[in-house]
């Protein structure tokens, strides 16, 4: 395997006819020997004899079922979304948002005081970032409030309709 040509007994110009003849006989003997070499097992349950001259591939491990990732938003296994329960469960986030907004306002006041004392580009850019973030959060709060009001109005209409149906 992988040696140079001279070490195999073959001339650099190529194998001679005698060498080809010898190679042919050798391969014929090997093939004939393999066909005739098939032996019977010593008993029915005994393993078959295998030559150790040929490499044997390892047995493949049994394949396990791979769990597929699933998105709970679109999966029936996760149940239905109850918006009222969701709003009640995560109501504490509104408190966190209000607390963060008050902290940001305080930081902006401190930055304005510091900017009066000395002018700095870093202070003004940080103040602009805080102002934009506060504006964005106030818009989100307004949208949440509007959605909540619409949801409450829809629920009120449904309740009124149910009441009318029950009365008739």
Coordinates of N, CA, C and O in Angstrom, one line a residue:
X1 N 0.8 -1.2 0.0 CA 0.0 0.0 0.0 C 0.9 1.2 0.0 O 1.6 1.5 0.9
X2 N 0.7 2.1 -0.9 CA 1.3 3.4 -0.9 C 2.8 3.4 -1.1 O 3.4 4.5 -0.9
X3 N 3.5 2.3 -1.3 CA 5.0 2.3 -1.5 C 5.3 2.8 -2.9 O 4.5 2.9 -3.8
X4 N 6.6 2.9 -3.1 CA 7.0 3.3 -4.5 C 7.1 2.1 -5.3 O 7.1 0.9 -4.9
X5 N 7.2 2.3 -6.6 CA 7.1 1.2 -7.6 C 8.2 0.2 -7.5 O 8.1 -1.0 -7.6
X6 N 9.4 0.7 -7.2 CA 10.6 -0.1 -7.2 C 10.5 -1.1 -6.0 O 11.0 -2.2 -6.1
X7 N 9.9 -0.8 -4.9 CA 9.9 -1.7 -3.8 C 8.9 -2.9 -4.0 O 9.0 -3.9 -3.3
X8 N 8.1 -2.8 -5.0 CA 7.1 -3.9 -5.3 C 7.7 -4.9 -6.3 O 7.0 -5.8 -6.7
X9 N 8.8 -4.7 -6.8 CA 9.4 -5.6 -7.7 C 9.0 -5.3 -9.1 O 9.1 -6.1 -10.0
X10 N 8.4 -4.2 -9.4 CA 8.0 -3.8 -10.7 C 8.9 -2.7 -11.2 O 9.3 -1.8 -10.5
X11 N 9.3 -2.8 -12.4 CA 10.2 -1.9 -13.0 C 9.5 -0.5 -13.2 O 8.3 -0.5 -13.3
X12 N 10.3 0.5 -13.3 CA 9.7 1.8 -13.5 C 9.0 2.0 -14.8 O 8.0 2.8 -14.9
X13 N 9.3 1.2 -15.8 CA 8.7 1.3 -17.1 C 7.3 0.6 -17.1 O 6.5 0.8 -17.9
X14 N 7.1 -0.3 -16.0 CA 5.8 -1.0 -16.0 C 6.1 -2.5 -15.8 O 7.2 -2.9 -15.9
X15 N 5.1 -3.2 -15.4 CA 5.2 -4.6 -15.2 C 5.5 -5.4 -16.5 O 5.0 -5.0 -17.6
X16 N 6.3 -6.4 -16.4 CA 6.6 -7.2 -17.6 C 5.5 -8.2 -17.7 O 4.6 -8.4 -16.9
X17 N 5.5 -9.0 -18.9 CA 4.5 -10.0 -19.1 C 4.5 -11.1 -18.1 O 3.5 -11.6 -17.7
X18 N 5.7 -11.4 -17.6 CA 5.9 -12.5 -16.6 C 5.2 -12.0 -15.3 O 4.5 -12.8 -14.6
X19 N 5.4 -10.7 -14.9 CA 4.8 -10.2 -13.7 C 3.3 -10.2 -13.8 O 2.6 -10.5 -12.9
X20 N 2.8 -9.8 -15.0 CA 1.3 -9.8 -15.2 C 0.8 -11.2 -15.0 O -0.3 -11.5 -14.4
X21 N 1.5 -12.2 -15.6 CA 1.1 -13.6 -15.5 C 1.0 -14.1 -14.1 O 0.1 -14.7 -13.6
X22 N 2.1 -13.7 -13.3 CA 2.1 -14.1 -11.9 C 1.0 -13.5 -11.1 O 0.3 -14.1 -10.3
X23 N 0.7 -12.2 -11.3 CA -0.4 -11.5 -10.7 C -1.8 -12.1 -11.0 O -2.6 -12.3 -10.1
X24 N -1.9 -12.5 -12.2 CA -3.2 -13.2 -12.7 C -3.4 -14.5 -11.9 O -4.4 -14.8 -11.5
X25 N -2.3 -15.3 -11.8 CA -2.4 -16.6 -11.1 C -2.7 -16.4 -9.7 O -3.5 -17.1 -9.1
X26 N -2.0 -15.4 -9.1 CA -2.2 -15.2 -7.6 C -3.7 -14.8 -7.4 O -4.3 -15.3 -6.5
X27 N -4.2 -13.8 -8.2 CA -5.6 -13.4 -7.9 C -6.6 -14.6 -8.2 O -7.6 -14.7 -7.5
X28 N -6.3 -15.4 -9.2 CA -7.1 -16.6 -9.4 C -7.1 -17.5 -8.3 O -8.1 -18.1 -7.9
X29 N -5.9 -17.7 -7.7 CA -5.8 -18.6 -6.5 C -6.6 -18.1 -5.3 O -7.2 -18.8 -4.6
X30 N -6.5 -16.8 -5.1 CA -7.2 -16.1 -4.0 C -8.7 -16.3 -4.2 O -9.4 -16.7 -3.2
X31 N -9.2 -16.0 -5.4 CA -10.6 -16.2 -5.6 C -11.0 -17.6 -5.5 O -12.1 -17.9 -4.9
X32 N -10.3 -18.6 -6.0 CA -10.6 -20.0 -5.9 C -10.6 -20.4 -4.4 O -11.5 -21.1 -4.0
X33 N -9.6 -19.9 -3.7 CA -9.5 -20.2 -2.3 C -10.7 -19.7 -1.5 O -11.2 -20.3 -0.6
X34 N -11.2 -18.5 -1.8 CA -12.3 -18.0 -1.1 C -13.6 -18.7 -1.4 O -14.4 -18.9 -0.5
X35 N -13.8 -19.2 -2.6 CA -15.0 -20.0 -2.9 C -15.0 -21.3 -2.2 O -15.9 -21.8 -1.7
X36 N -13.8 -21.9 -2.2 CA -13.7 -23.3 -1.6 C -13.6 -23.2 -0.1 O -13.7 -24.2 0.6
X37 N -13.3 -22.0 0.5 CA -13.0 -21.9 1.9 C -14.3 -21.8 2.8 O -14.2 -21.9 4.0
X38 N -15.4 -21.8 2.2 CA -16.7 -21.6 2.9 C -16.9 -22.9 3.7 O -17.0 -24.0 3.2
X39 N -16.9 -22.8 5.1 CA -17.0 -23.9 5.9 C -18.4 -23.9 6.6 O -19.0 -22.9 6.8
X40 N -18.8 -25.1 6.9 CA -20.0 -25.3 7.6 C -19.8 -24.9 9.1 O -18.7 -25.1 9.7
X41 N -20.9 -24.5 9.8 CA -20.8 -24.2 11.2 C -20.8 -25.4 12.0 O -21.2 -26.5 11.6
X42 N -20.2 -25.3 13.2 CA -20.1 -26.5 14.0 C -21.4 -26.9 14.6 O -21.7 -28.1 14.8
X43 N -22.3 -25.9 14.8 CA -23.7 -26.2 15.3 C -24.6 -25.1 14.7 O -24.1 -24.1 14.2
X44 N -25.8 -25.3 14.8 CA -26.8 -24.4 14.2 C -26.7 -23.0 14.8 O -26.9 -22.0 14.1
X45 N -26.5 -22.9 16.1 CA -26.5 -21.6 16.7 C -25.2 -21.0 16.8 O -25.0 -19.9 17.4
X46 N -24.1 -21.6 16.3 CA -22.8 -21.1 16.4 C -22.6 -19.9 15.4 O -23.3 -19.9 14.4
X47 N -21.8 -18.9 15.8 CA -21.6 -17.8 14.8 C -20.8 -18.3 13.6 O -20.0 -19.2 13.7
X48 N -21.0 -17.6 12.5 CA -20.3 -18.0 11.3 C -18.8 -17.5 11.4 O -18.5 -16.5 12.1
X49 N -17.9 -18.3 10.8 CA -16.5 -17.9 10.8 C -16.3 -16.8 9.8 O -16.8 -16.8 8.7
X50 N -15.5 -15.7 10.3 CA -15.3 -14.6 9.4 C -13.8 -14.4 9.4 O -13.1 -14.5 10.4
X51 N -13.3 -14.1 8.2 CA -11.8 -13.9 8.1 C -11.5 -12.6 8.8 O -12.2 -11.6 8.7
X52 N -10.3 -12.6 9.4 CA -9.8 -11.4 10.1 C -8.9 -10.6 9.2 O -8.3 -9.6 9.6
X53 N -8.8 -11.0 7.9 CA -7.9 -10.3 7.0 C -8.7 -9.1 6.3 O -8.1 -8.2 5.8
X54 N -10.0 -9.2 6.3 CA -10.8 -8.1 5.7 C -11.3 -7.2 6.8 O -11.8 -7.8 7.8
X55 N -11.3 -5.9 6.7 CA -11.9 -5.1 7.7 C -13.4 -5.2 7.7 O -14.0 -5.4 6.7
X56 N -14.0 -5.2 8.9 CA -15.4 -5.3 9.1 C -16.0 -4.0 9.6 O -15.4 -3.4 10.5
X57 N -17.0 -3.5 8.9 CA -17.6 -2.3 9.3 C -18.3 -2.5 10.7 O -18.9 -3.5 10.9
X58 N -18.3 -1.5 11.6 CA -19.0 -1.7 12.8 C -20.5 -1.7 12.6 O -21.0 -1.0 11.7
X59 N -21.2 -2.4 13.5 CA -22.7 -2.4 13.3 C -23.3 -1.1 13.6 O -22.8 -0.4 14.5
X60 N -24.2 -0.7 12.8 CA -24.9 0.6 13.0 C -25.7 0.6 14.3 O -26.4 -0.4 14.6
X61 N -25.6 1.7 15.0 CA -26.4 1.8 16.2 C -27.9 1.9 15.8 O -28.2 2.5 14.8
X62 N -28.8 1.4 16.7 CA -30.2 1.5 16.3 C -30.6 3.0 16.3 O -30.2 3.8 17.2
X63 N -31.4 3.3 15.3 CA -31.9 4.7 15.2 C -33.0 5.0 16.2 O -33.9 4.3 16.4
X64 N -32.8 6.1 16.9 CA -33.8 6.6 17.9 C -34.7 7.6 17.2 O -34.2 8.4 16.3
X65 N -35.9 7.7 17.7 CA -36.8 8.7 17.2 C -36.3 10.1 17.7 O -36.1 10.3 18.8
X66 N -36.2 11.0 16.7 CA -35.7 12.4 17.1 C -36.9 13.2 17.4 O -37.9 13.3 16.6
X67 N -36.9 13.9 18.5 CA -38.0 14.8 18.8 C -37.9 16.1 17.9 O -36.8 16.7 17.9
X68 N -39.0 16.4 17.3 CA -39.0 17.6 16.4 C -39.3 18.8 17.3 O -40.2 18.7 18.2
X69 N -38.7 19.9 17.0 CA -39.1 21.2 17.7 C -40.5 21.6 17.2 O -40.9 21.4 16.1
X70 N -41.2 22.1 18.2 CA -42.6 22.5 17.8 C -42.8 23.9 18.4 O -42.3 24.3 19.4
X71 N -43.6 24.7 17.7 CA -44.0 26.0 18.1 C -45.3 26.0 18.8 O -46.3 25.6 18.3
X72 N -45.3 26.3 20.1 CA -46.5 26.2 20.9 C -47.6 27.2 20.4 O -48.8 26.9 20.7
X73 N -47.3 28.2 19.7 CA -48.3 29.1 19.2 C -49.3 28.4 18.2 O -50.4 28.7 18.1
X74 N -48.7 27.4 17.5 CA -49.5 26.8 16.4 C -49.8 25.3 16.7 O -50.3 24.6 15.8
X75 N -49.5 24.9 17.9 CA -49.6 23.5 18.2 C -50.9 23.2 19.1 O -51.1 23.9 20.0
X76 N -51.7 22.3 18.7 CA -52.9 22.0 19.5 C -52.5 21.3 20.8 O -53.4 21.4 21.7
X77 N -51.4 20.7 20.9 CA -51.0 20.1 22.2 C -50.8 21.1 23.3 O -50.9 20.7 24.5
X78 N -50.6 22.3 23.0 CA -50.4 23.4 24.0 C -51.7 23.9 24.5 O -51.7 24.7 25.5
X79 N -52.9 23.6 23.9 CA -54.1 24.1 24.4 C -54.5 25.4 23.7 O -53.8 25.9 22.9
X80 N -55.6 26.0 24.1 CA -56.1 27.2 23.5 C -55.7 28.4 24.4 O -55.5 28.3 25.6
X81 N -55.5 29.6 23.7 CA -55.1 30.8 24.4 C -56.3 31.5 25.0 O -57.3 31.8 24.3
X82 N -56.2 31.7 26.3 CA -57.3 32.4 27.0 C -56.7 33.8 27.3 O -55.8 33.9 28.2
X83 N -57.1 34.8 26.6 CA -56.6 36.2 26.7 C -56.8 36.7 28.1 O -55.9 37.4 28.6
X84 N -57.9 36.5 28.7 CA -58.2 37.0 30.0 C -57.2 36.4 31.1 O -56.7 37.1 31.9
X85 N -57.1 35.1 31.0 CA -56.1 34.4 31.9 C -54.7 34.9 31.7 O -53.9 35.1 32.6
X86 N -54.4 35.1 30.4 CA -53.0 35.6 30.0 C -52.8 37.0 30.6 O -51.7 37.2 31.2
X87 N -53.8 37.8 30.5 CA -53.6 39.2 31.0 C -53.5 39.2 32.5 O -52.7 39.9 33.1
X88 N -54.3 38.3 33.2 CA -54.2 38.2 34.7 C -52.9 37.7 35.1 O -52.3 38.1 36.1
X89 N -52.4 36.7 34.4 CA -51.1 36.0 34.8 C -49.9 36.9 34.6 O -49.0 36.8 35.4
X90 N -49.9 37.8 33.6 CA -48.8 38.7 33.3 C -49.1 40.1 33.7 O -48.4 41.0 33.1
X91 N -50.0 40.4 34.6 CA -50.3 41.8 34.9 C -49.1 42.4 35.7 O -48.9 43.6 35.6
X92 N -48.3 41.6 36.3 CA -47.1 42.2 37.0 C -46.1 42.8 36.1 O -45.4 43.7 36.5
X93 N -46.1 42.5 34.8 CA -45.2 43.1 33.9 C -45.6 44.6 33.7 O -44.7 45.4 33.4
X94 N -46.8 45.0 33.8 CA -47.2 46.4 33.7 C -46.6 47.2 34.8 O -46.1 48.3 34.6
X95 N -46.5 46.6 36.0 CA -45.8 47.3 37.2 C -44.3 47.4 36.9 O -43.8 48.5 37.1
X96 N -43.7 46.4 36.3 CA -42.3 46.5 36.0 C -42.1 47.6 35.0 O -41.1 48.4 35.0
X97 N -42.9 47.6 33.9 CA -42.8 48.7 32.9 C -42.9 50.1 33.5 O -42.1 51.0 33.1
X98 N -43.9 50.3 34.4 CA -44.0 51.6 35.0 C -42.8 52.0 35.8 O -42.4 53.1 35.8
X99 N -42.3 51.0 36.6 CA -41.1 51.2 37.4 C -39.9 51.6 36.5 O -39.1 52.5 36.8
X100 N -39.7 50.9 35.4 CA -38.6 51.2 34.5 C -38.7 52.6 33.9 O -37.8 53.3 33.8
X101 N -40.0 53.0 33.5 CA -40.2 54.3 33.0 C -39.9 55.4 34.0 O -39.2 56.4 33.6
X102 N -40.2 55.2 35.2 CA -39.9 56.2 36.2 C -38.4 56.3 36.4 O -37.8 57.4 36.6
X103 N -37.7 55.1 36.4 CA -36.2 55.1 36.5 C -35.6 55.9 35.4 O -34.6 56.6 35.5
X104 N -36.1 55.7 34.2 CA -35.6 56.3 33.0 C -35.8 57.8 33.1 O -34.9 58.6 32.7
X105 N -37.0 58.2 33.6 CA -37.2 59.7 33.7 C -36.3 60.3 34.7 O -35.8 61.4 34.5
X106 N -36.0 59.6 35.8 CA -35.1 60.1 36.8 C -33.7 60.2 36.2 O -33.0 61.2 36.4
X107 N -33.3 59.2 35.4 CA -31.9 59.3 34.8 C -31.9 60.4 33.8 O -30.8 61.1 33.7
X108 N -33.0 60.7 33.1 CA -33.0 61.8 32.2 C -32.8 63.1 32.9 O -32.1 64.0 32.5
X109 N -33.5 63.3 34.1 CA -33.4 64.5 34.8 C -31.9 64.7 35.3 O -31.4 65.8 35.2
X110 N -31.3 63.6 35.8 CA -29.9 63.7 36.2 C -29.0 64.1 35.0 O -28.0 64.9 35.2
X111 N -29.2 63.5 33.9 CA -28.4 63.9 32.7 C -28.6 65.4 32.3 O -27.7 66.0 31.9
X112 N -29.9 65.9 32.4 CA -30.1 67.3 32.1 C -29.4 68.2 33.0 O -28.8 69.2 32.6
X113 N -29.4 67.8 34.3 CA -28.6 68.6 35.3 C -27.1 68.6 35.0 O -26.5 69.6 35.1
X114 N -26.6 67.4 34.7 CA -25.2 67.3 34.4 C -24.8 68.1 33.1 O -23.8 68.6 33.0
X115 N -25.7 68.1 32.2 CA -25.5 68.8 30.9 C -25.5 70.3 31.1 O -24.8 71.0 30.4
X116 N -26.3 70.8 32.1 CA -26.3 72.2 32.4 C -24.9 72.7 32.9 O -24.4 73.7 32.6
X117 N -24.3 71.8 33.7 CA -23.0 72.1 34.3 C -21.9 72.1 33.3 O -21.0 72.9 33.3
X118 N -21.9 71.0 32.5 CA -20.9 70.9 31.4 C -21.5 70.3 30.2 O -22.4 69.4 30.2
X119 N -21.1 70.8 29.1 CA -21.6 70.3 27.8 C -20.8 69.0 27.4 O -19.6 69.1 27.3
X120 N -21.5 68.0 27.1 CA -20.8 66.7 26.6 C -21.7 66.1 25.6 O -22.9 66.0 25.7
X121 N -21.1 65.6 24.6 CA -21.8 64.9 23.5 C -22.4 63.6 24.0 O -23.5 63.2 23.7
X122 N -21.6 62.9 24.8 CA -22.1 61.6 25.3 C -23.3 61.8 26.2 O -24.2 60.9 26.1
X123 N -23.4 62.8 27.0 CA -24.6 63.1 27.8 C -25.8 63.3 26.9 O -26.9 62.8 27.2
X124 N -25.6 64.2 25.9 CA -26.7 64.5 25.0 C -27.2 63.3 24.2 O -28.4 63.1 24.1
X125 N -26.3 62.5 23.8 CA -26.7 61.3 23.0 C -27.5 60.3 23.9 O -28.5 59.7 23.5
X126 N -27.0 60.1 25.2 CA -27.7 59.2 26.1 C -29.1 59.8 26.4 O -30.0 59.0 26.5
X127 N -29.2 61.1 26.6 CA -30.5 61.7 26.9 C -31.4 61.5 25.7 O -32.6 61.2 25.9
X128 N -30.9 61.6 24.5 CA -31.7 61.4 23.3 C -32.2 59.9 23.2 O -33.4 59.7 22.9
X129 N -31.3 59.0 23.6 CA -31.7 57.6 23.6 C -32.8 57.3 24.6 O -33.8 56.6 24.3
X130 N -32.7 57.9 25.8 CA -33.7 57.7 26.8 C -35.0 58.3 26.4 O -36.1 57.7 26.6
X131 N -35.0 59.5 25.8 CA -36.2 60.2 25.3 C -36.9 59.3 24.3 O -38.1 59.1 24.3
X132 N -36.1 58.8 23.3 CA -36.7 57.9 22.3 C -37.3 56.6 22.9 O -38.4 56.2 22.5
X133 N -36.6 56.0 23.9 CA -37.1 54.8 24.5 C -38.4 55.1 25.3 O -39.4 54.3 25.2
X134 N -38.5 56.2 26.0 CA -39.7 56.6 26.7 C -40.8 56.8 25.8 O -42.0 56.4 26.1
X135 N -40.6 57.5 24.7 CA -41.6 57.7 23.7 C -42.1 56.4 23.1 O -43.4 56.2 23.0
X136 N -41.2 55.5 22.8 CA -41.6 54.2 22.2 C -42.5 53.4 23.3 O -43.5 52.8 22.9
X137 N -42.0 53.4 24.5 CA -42.8 52.7 25.5 C -44.1 53.3 25.8 O -45.1 52.6 26.1
X138 N -44.2 54.6 25.8 CA -45.5 55.2 26.0 C -46.5 54.9 24.8 O -47.7 54.6 25.1
X139 N -46.0 54.8 23.6 CA -46.8 54.4 22.5 C -47.3 53.0 22.7 O -48.5 52.6 22.4
X140 N -46.4 52.1 23.1 CA -46.8 50.7 23.3 C -47.8 50.6 24.4 O -48.8 49.8 24.3
X141 N -47.7 51.4 25.5 CA -48.7 51.4 26.6 C -50.1 51.8 26.1 O -51.1 51.3 26.4
X142 N -50.0 52.9 25.2 CA -51.3 53.3 24.6 C -52.0 52.2 23.8 O -53.2 52.0 23.9
X143 N -51.1 51.6 23.0 CA -51.7 50.5 22.2 C -52.3 49.4 23.0 O -53.3 48.8 22.7
X144 N -51.5 49.0 24.1 CA -52.0 48.0 25.0 C -53.4 48.4 25.6 O -54.3 47.6 25.8
X145 N -53.4 49.6 26.0 CA -54.7 50.1 26.7 C -55.8 50.1 25.7 O -56.9 49.7 26.0
X146 N -55.6 50.5 24.4 CA -56.6 50.5 23.4 C -57.1 49.1 23.1 O -58.3 48.9 23.0
X147 N -56.1 48.2 23.0 CA -56.5 46.8 22.8 C -57.4 46.2 23.9 O -58.3 45.5 23.7
X148 N -57.0 46.6 25.2 CA -57.7 46.1 26.3 C -59.1 46.7 26.3 O -60.1 46.0 26.7
X149 N -59.2 48.0 26.0 CA -60.6 48.6 25.9 C -61.4 48.0 24.8 O -62.6 47.7 25.1
X150 N -60.9 47.7 23.7 CA -61.6 47.0 22.6 C -62.1 45.6 23.1 O -63.2 45.2 22.8
X151 N -61.2 44.9 23.7 CA -61.5 43.6 24.2 C -62.6 43.6 25.2 O -63.5 42.8 25.2
X152 N -62.5 44.6 26.1 CA -63.6 44.8 27.1 C -64.9 45.1 26.5 O -66.0 44.6 26.9
X153 N -64.9 46.0 25.5 CA -66.1 46.3 24.8 C -66.7 45.1 24.1 O -68.0 44.9 24.1
X154 N -65.9 44.3 23.4 CA -66.4 43.1 22.8 C -67.0 42.1 23.8 O -68.1 41.5 23.5
X155 N -66.3 42.0 24.9 CA -66.9 41.1 25.9 C -68.2 41.6 26.5 O -69.2 40.8 26.7
X156 N -68.4 42.9 26.6 CA -69.6 43.5 27.1 C -70.7 43.3 26.0 O -71.9 42.9 26.4
X157 N -70.4 43.4 24.8 CA -71.4 43.2 23.7 C -71.9 41.7 23.8 O -73.1 41.4 23.6
X158 N -70.9 40.8 23.9 CA -71.2 39.3 23.9 C -72.1 39.0 25.2 O -73.1 38.3 25.1
X159 N -71.8 39.6 26.3 CA -72.6 39.4 27.5 C -74.0 39.9 27.3 O -75.0 39.2 27.7
X160 N -74.1 41.1 26.7 CA -75.5 41.6 26.4 C -76.3 40.7 25.5 O -77.5 40.5 25.7
X161 N -75.6 40.2 24.4 CA -76.3 39.3 23.5 C -76.7 38.0 24.2 O -77.8 37.5 23.9
X162 N -75.9 37.5 25.0 CA -76.2 36.2 25.7 C -77.4 36.5 26.7 O -78.3 35.7 26.8
X163 N -77.4 37.7 27.3 CA -78.5 38.0 28.2 C -79.8 38.1 27.4 O -80.9 37.6 27.8
X164 N -79.8 38.7 26.2 CA -81.0 38.8 25.4 C -81.5 37.5 24.9 O -82.7 37.2 24.9
X165 N -80.5 36.6 24.6 CA -80.9 35.2 24.1 C -81.6 34.5 25.3 O -82.6 33.7 25.1
X166 N -81.0 34.6 26.5 CA -81.6 33.9 27.6 C -83.0 34.4 27.9 O -83.9 33.6 28.4
X167 N -83.2 35.7 27.8 CA -84.5 36.3 28.1 C -85.6 35.9 27.1 O -86.8 35.8 27.4
X168 N -85.2 35.6 25.8 CA -86.2 35.3 24.8 C -86.6 33.8 24.8 O -86.2 33.0 25.4

